GROMACS .gro file of C-alpha atoms in nm:
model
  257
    1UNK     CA    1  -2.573  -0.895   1.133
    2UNK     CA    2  -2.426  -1.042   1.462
    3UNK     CA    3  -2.114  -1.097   1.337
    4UNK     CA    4  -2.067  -0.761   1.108
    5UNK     CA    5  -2.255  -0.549   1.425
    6UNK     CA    6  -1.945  -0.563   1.600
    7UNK     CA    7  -1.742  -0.423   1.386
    8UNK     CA    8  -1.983  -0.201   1.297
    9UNK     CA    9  -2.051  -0.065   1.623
   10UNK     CA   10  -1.643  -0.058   1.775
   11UNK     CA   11  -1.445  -0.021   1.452
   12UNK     CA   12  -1.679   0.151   1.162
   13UNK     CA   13  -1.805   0.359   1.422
   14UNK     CA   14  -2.182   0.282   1.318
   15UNK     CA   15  -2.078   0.432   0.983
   16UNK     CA   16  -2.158   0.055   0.746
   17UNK     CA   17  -2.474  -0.011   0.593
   18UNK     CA   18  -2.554  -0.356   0.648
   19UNK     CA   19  -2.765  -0.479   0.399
   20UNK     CA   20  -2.817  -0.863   0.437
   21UNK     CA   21  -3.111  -0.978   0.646
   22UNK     CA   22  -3.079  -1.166   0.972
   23UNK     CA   23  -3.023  -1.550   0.877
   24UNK     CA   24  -3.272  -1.777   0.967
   25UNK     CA   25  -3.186  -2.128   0.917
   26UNK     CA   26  -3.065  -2.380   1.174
   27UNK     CA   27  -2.789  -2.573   1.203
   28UNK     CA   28  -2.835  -2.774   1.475
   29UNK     CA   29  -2.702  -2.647   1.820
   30UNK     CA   30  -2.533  -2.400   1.599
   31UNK     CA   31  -2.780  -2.176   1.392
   32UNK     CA   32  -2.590  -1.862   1.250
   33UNK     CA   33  -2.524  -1.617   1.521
   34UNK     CA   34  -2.206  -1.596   1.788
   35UNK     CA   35  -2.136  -1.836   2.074
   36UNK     CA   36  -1.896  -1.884   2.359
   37UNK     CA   37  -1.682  -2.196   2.437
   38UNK     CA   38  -1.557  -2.150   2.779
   39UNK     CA   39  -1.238  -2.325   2.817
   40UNK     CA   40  -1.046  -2.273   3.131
   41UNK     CA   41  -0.675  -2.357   2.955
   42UNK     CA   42  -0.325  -2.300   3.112
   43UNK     CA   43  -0.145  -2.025   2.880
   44UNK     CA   44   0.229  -2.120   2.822
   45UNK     CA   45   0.561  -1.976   2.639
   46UNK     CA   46   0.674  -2.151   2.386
   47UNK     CA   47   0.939  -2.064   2.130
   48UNK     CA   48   0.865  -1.651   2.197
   49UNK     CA   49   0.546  -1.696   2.174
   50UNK     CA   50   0.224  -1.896   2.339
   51UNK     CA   51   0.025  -2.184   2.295
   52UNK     CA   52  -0.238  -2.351   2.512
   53UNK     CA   53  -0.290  -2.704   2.496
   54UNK     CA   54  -0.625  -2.721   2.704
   55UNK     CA   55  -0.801  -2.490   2.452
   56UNK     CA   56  -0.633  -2.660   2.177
   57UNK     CA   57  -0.801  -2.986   2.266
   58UNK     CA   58  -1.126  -2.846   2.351
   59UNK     CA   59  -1.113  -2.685   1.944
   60UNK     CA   60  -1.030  -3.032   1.806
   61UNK     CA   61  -1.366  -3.180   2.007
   62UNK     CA   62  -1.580  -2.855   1.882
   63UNK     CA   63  -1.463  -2.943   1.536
   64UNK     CA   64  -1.537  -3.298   1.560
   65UNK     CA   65  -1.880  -3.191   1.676
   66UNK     CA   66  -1.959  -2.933   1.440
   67UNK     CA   67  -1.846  -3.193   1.132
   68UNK     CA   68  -2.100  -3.399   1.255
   69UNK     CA   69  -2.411  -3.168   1.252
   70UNK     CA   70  -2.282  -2.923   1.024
   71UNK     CA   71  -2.307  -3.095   0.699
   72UNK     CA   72  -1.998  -3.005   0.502
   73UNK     CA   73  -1.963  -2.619   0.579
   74UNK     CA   74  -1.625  -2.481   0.593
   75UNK     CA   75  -1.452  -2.445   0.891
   76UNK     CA   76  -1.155  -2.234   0.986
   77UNK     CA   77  -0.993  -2.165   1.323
   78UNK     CA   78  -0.793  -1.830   1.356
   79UNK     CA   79  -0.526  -1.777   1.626
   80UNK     CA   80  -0.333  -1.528   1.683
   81UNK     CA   81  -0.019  -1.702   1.766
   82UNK     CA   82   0.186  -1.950   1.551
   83UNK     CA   83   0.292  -2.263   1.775
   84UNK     CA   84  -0.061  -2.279   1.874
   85UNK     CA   85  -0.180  -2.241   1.453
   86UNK     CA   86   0.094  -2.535   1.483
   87UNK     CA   87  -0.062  -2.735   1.712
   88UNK     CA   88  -0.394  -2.721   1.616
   89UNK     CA   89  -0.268  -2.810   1.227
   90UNK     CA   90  -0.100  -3.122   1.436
   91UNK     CA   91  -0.410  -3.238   1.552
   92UNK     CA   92  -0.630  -3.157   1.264
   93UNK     CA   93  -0.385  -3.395   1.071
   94UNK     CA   94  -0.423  -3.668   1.329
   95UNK     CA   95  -0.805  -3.678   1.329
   96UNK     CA   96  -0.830  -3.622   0.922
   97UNK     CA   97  -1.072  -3.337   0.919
   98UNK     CA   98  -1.201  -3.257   0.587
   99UNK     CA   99  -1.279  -2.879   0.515
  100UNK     CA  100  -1.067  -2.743   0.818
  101UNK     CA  101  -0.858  -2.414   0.749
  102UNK     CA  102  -0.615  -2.315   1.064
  103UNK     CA  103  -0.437  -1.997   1.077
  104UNK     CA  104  -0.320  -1.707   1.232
  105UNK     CA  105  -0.504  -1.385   1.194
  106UNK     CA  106  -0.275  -1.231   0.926
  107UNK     CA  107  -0.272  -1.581   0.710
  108UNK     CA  108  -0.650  -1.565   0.694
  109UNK     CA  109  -0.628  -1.187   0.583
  110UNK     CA  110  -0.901  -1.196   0.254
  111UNK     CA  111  -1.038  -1.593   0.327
  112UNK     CA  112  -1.376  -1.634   0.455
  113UNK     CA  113  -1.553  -1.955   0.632
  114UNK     CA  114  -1.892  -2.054   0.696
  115UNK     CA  115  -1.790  -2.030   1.117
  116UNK     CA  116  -1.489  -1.954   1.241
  117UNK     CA  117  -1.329  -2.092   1.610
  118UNK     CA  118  -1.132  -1.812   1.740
  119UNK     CA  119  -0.905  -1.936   1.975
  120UNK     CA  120  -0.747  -1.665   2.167
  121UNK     CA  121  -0.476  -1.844   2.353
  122UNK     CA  122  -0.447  -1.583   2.637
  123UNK     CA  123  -0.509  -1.662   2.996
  124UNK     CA  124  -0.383  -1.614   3.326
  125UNK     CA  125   0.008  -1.558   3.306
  126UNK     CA  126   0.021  -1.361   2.959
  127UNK     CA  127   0.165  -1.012   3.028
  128UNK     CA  128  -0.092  -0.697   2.924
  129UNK     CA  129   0.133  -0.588   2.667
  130UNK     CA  130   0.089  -0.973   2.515
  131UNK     CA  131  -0.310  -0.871   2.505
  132UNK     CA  132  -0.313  -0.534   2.411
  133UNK     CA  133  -0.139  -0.703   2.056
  134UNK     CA  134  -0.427  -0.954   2.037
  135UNK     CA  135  -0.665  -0.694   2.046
  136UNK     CA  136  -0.509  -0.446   1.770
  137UNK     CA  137  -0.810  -0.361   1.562
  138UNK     CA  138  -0.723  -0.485   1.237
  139UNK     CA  139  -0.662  -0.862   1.397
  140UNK     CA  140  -0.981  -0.842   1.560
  141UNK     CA  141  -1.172  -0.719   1.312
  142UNK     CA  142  -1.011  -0.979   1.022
  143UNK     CA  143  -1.080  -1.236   1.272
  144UNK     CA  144  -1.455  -1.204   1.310
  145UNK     CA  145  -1.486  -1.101   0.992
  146UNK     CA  146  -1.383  -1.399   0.846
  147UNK     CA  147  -1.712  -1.580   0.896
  148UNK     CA  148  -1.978  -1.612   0.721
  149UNK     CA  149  -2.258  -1.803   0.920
  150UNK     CA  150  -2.080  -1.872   1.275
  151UNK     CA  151  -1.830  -1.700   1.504
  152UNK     CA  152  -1.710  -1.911   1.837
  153UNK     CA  153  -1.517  -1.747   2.043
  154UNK     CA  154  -1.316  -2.088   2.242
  155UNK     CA  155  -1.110  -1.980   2.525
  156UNK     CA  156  -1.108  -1.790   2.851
  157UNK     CA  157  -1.396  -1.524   2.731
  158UNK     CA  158  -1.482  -1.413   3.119
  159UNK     CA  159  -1.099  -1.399   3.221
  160UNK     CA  160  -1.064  -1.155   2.864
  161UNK     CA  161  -1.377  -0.976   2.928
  162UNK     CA  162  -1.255  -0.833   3.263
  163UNK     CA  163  -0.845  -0.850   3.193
  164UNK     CA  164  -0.814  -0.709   2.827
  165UNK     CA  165  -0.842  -0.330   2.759
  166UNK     CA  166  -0.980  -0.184   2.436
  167UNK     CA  167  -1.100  -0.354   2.161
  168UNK     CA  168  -1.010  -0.708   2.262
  169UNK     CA  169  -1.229  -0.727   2.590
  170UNK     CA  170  -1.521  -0.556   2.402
  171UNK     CA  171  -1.503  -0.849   2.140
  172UNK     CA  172  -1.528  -1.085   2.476
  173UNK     CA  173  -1.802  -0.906   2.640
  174UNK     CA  174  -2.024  -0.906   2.302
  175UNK     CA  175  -1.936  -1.241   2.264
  176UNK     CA  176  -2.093  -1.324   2.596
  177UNK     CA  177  -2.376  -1.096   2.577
  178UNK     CA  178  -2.477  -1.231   2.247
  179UNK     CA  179  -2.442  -1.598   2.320
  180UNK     CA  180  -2.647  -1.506   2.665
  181UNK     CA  181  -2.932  -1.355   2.467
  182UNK     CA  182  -2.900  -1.666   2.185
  183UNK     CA  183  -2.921  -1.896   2.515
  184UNK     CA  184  -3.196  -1.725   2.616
  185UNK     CA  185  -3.451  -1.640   2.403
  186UNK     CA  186  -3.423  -1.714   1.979
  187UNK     CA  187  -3.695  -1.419   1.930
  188UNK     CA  188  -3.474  -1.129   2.141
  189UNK     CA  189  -3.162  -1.288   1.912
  190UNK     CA  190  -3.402  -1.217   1.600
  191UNK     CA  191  -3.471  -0.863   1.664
  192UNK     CA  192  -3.160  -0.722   1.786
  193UNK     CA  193  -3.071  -0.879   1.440
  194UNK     CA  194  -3.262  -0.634   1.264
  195UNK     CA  195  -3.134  -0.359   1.500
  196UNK     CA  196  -2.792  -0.403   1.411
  197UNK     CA  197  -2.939  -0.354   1.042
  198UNK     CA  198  -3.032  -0.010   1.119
  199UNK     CA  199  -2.717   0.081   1.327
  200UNK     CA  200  -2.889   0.073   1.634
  201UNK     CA  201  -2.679  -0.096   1.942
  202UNK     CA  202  -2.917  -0.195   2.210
  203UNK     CA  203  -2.812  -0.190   2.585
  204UNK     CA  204  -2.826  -0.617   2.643
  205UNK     CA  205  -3.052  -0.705   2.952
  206UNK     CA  206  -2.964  -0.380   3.130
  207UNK     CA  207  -3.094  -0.400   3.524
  208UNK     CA  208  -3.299  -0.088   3.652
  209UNK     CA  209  -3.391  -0.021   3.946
  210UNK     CA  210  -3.384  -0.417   4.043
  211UNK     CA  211  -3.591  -0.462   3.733
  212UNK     CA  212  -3.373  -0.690   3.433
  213UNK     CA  213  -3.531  -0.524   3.092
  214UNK     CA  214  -3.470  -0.691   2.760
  215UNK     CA  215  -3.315  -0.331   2.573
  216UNK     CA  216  -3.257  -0.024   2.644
  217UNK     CA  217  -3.188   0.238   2.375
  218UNK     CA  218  -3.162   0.543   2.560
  219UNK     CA  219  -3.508   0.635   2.740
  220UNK     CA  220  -3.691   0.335   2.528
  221UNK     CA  221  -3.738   0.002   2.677
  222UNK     CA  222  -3.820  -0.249   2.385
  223UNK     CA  223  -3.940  -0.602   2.614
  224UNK     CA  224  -4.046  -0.970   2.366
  225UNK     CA  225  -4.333  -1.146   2.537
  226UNK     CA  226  -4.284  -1.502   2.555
  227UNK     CA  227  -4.541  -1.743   2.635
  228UNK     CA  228  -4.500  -1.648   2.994
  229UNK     CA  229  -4.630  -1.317   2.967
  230UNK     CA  230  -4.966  -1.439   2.937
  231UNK     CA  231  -4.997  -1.542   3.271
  232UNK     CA  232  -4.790  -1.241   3.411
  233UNK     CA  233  -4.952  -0.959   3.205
  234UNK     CA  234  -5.093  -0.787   3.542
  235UNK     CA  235  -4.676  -0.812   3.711
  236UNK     CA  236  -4.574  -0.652   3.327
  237UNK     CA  237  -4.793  -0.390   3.357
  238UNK     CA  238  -4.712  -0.313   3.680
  239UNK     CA  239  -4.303  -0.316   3.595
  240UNK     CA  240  -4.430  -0.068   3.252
  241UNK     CA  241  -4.621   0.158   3.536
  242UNK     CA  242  -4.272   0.140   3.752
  243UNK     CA  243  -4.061   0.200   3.410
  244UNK     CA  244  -4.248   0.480   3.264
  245UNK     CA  245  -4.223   0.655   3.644
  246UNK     CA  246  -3.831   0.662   3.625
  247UNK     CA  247  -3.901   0.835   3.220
  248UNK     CA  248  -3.867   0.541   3.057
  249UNK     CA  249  -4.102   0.459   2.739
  250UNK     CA  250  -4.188   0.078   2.708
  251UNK     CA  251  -4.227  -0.089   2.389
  252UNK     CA  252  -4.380  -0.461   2.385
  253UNK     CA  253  -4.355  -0.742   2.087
  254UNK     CA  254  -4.474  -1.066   2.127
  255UNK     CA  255  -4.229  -1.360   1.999
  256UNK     CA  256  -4.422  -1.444   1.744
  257UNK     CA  257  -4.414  -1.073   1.602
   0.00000   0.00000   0.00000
């Protein structure tokens, strides 16, 4: 539901009907969901197109990492440009990998992998027009689409989140958001799972009034009580009493609900 939410929520239009429940098993540092690999690489022309080196590196070590705790599941690493597909296939072939896929977006049109590495290329230095062709809708949605389990978003996610326009920086800034709340708290992950089910897009840790909530869907605040909230139930209901003031409902699970 991570992964198809997006699409769901910036392409469909909330319009799909996702029927598969949330995943729950792990895979080590990398349980099913979406993360961000922040790679701060040097964009640069090659051939009439781009590649960057930096971020093709840094994909090599996540592969080499995920091989390790991953236990066999497919891999594939979309870009959107060929020399870097090229380079990455170059060093792919020097370290063996086994079960490794690299394309760009259009060559992976119809394949699927259980995570995909989307490396982006773009940076400081690539012209708007340059992004504003990474983000047409049908690359971006093929290239999250294309996993199964895992989507890794390894580049420059901040620089894209506040550079790109349209549909390309919104991939970014769920990207982060998602990852943030995965970082964060496993139980918050969980349950905005089973929101995207019902084609409901939760505002992310919005901040009101000075107070960080967990949602916000319109005038409902939905909060998940740790284990901390048992020793700061009298500050919650206090932030509720401050909440509800400003016309805000407040809606409390505990983590193990």
């Amino acid at each position: 539901p991570l992964i198809i939410g997006f699409s769901n929520r910036y392409i469909y239009q909330k319009t799909l009907k996702l029927r598969r429940e949330p995943f729950t098993s792990e895979m080590s540092s990398y349980p099913p969901g979406i993360y961000v690999e922040e790679i701060n690489g040097e964009p640069r022309k090659r051939s009439g197109s781009w590649v960057n080196e930096q971020e093709a590196q840094h994909v090599i070590d996540l592969i080499r990492r995920l091989q390790e705790e991953t236990r066999g599941r497919s891999i594939g690493v979309v870009t959107p440009f060929r020399p870097q597909r090229e380079r990455l296939e170059e060093l792919c072939n020097q370290s063996a990998f086994n079960n490794v896929e690299v394309n760009t977006v259009h060559g992976f049109q119809g394949g699927e992998k259980d995570i995909i590495i989307f490396s982006p290329v773009v940076g400081p230095g690539v012209p708007p027009a340059t992004l504003a062709w990474v983000g047409n809708p049908n690359q971006v949605n093929v290239t999250i689409t294309r996993a199964r389990e895992v989507f890794i978003l390894a580049g420059q996610a901040n620089w894209i989140e506040r550079n790109a326009k349209g549909l390309l920086g919104n991939l970014a800034r769920y990207c982060i958001d998602v990852n943030e709340l995965q970082r964060t708290s496993r139980a918050e992950a969980h349950l905005y799972s089973y929101l995207l089910l019902e084609g409901i897009f939760p505002e992310i840790h919005p901040i009101i009034a000075d107070m960080e909530v967990d949602f916000r869907i319109d005038d409902l605040i939905i909060e998940v009580d740790g284990k901390p909230h048992e020793f700061t139930s009298s500050q919650d209901d206090a932030r509720d009493a401050a909440l509800s003031g400003l016309g805000y409902r407040v809606l409390r699970f505990s983590a193990r609900e």
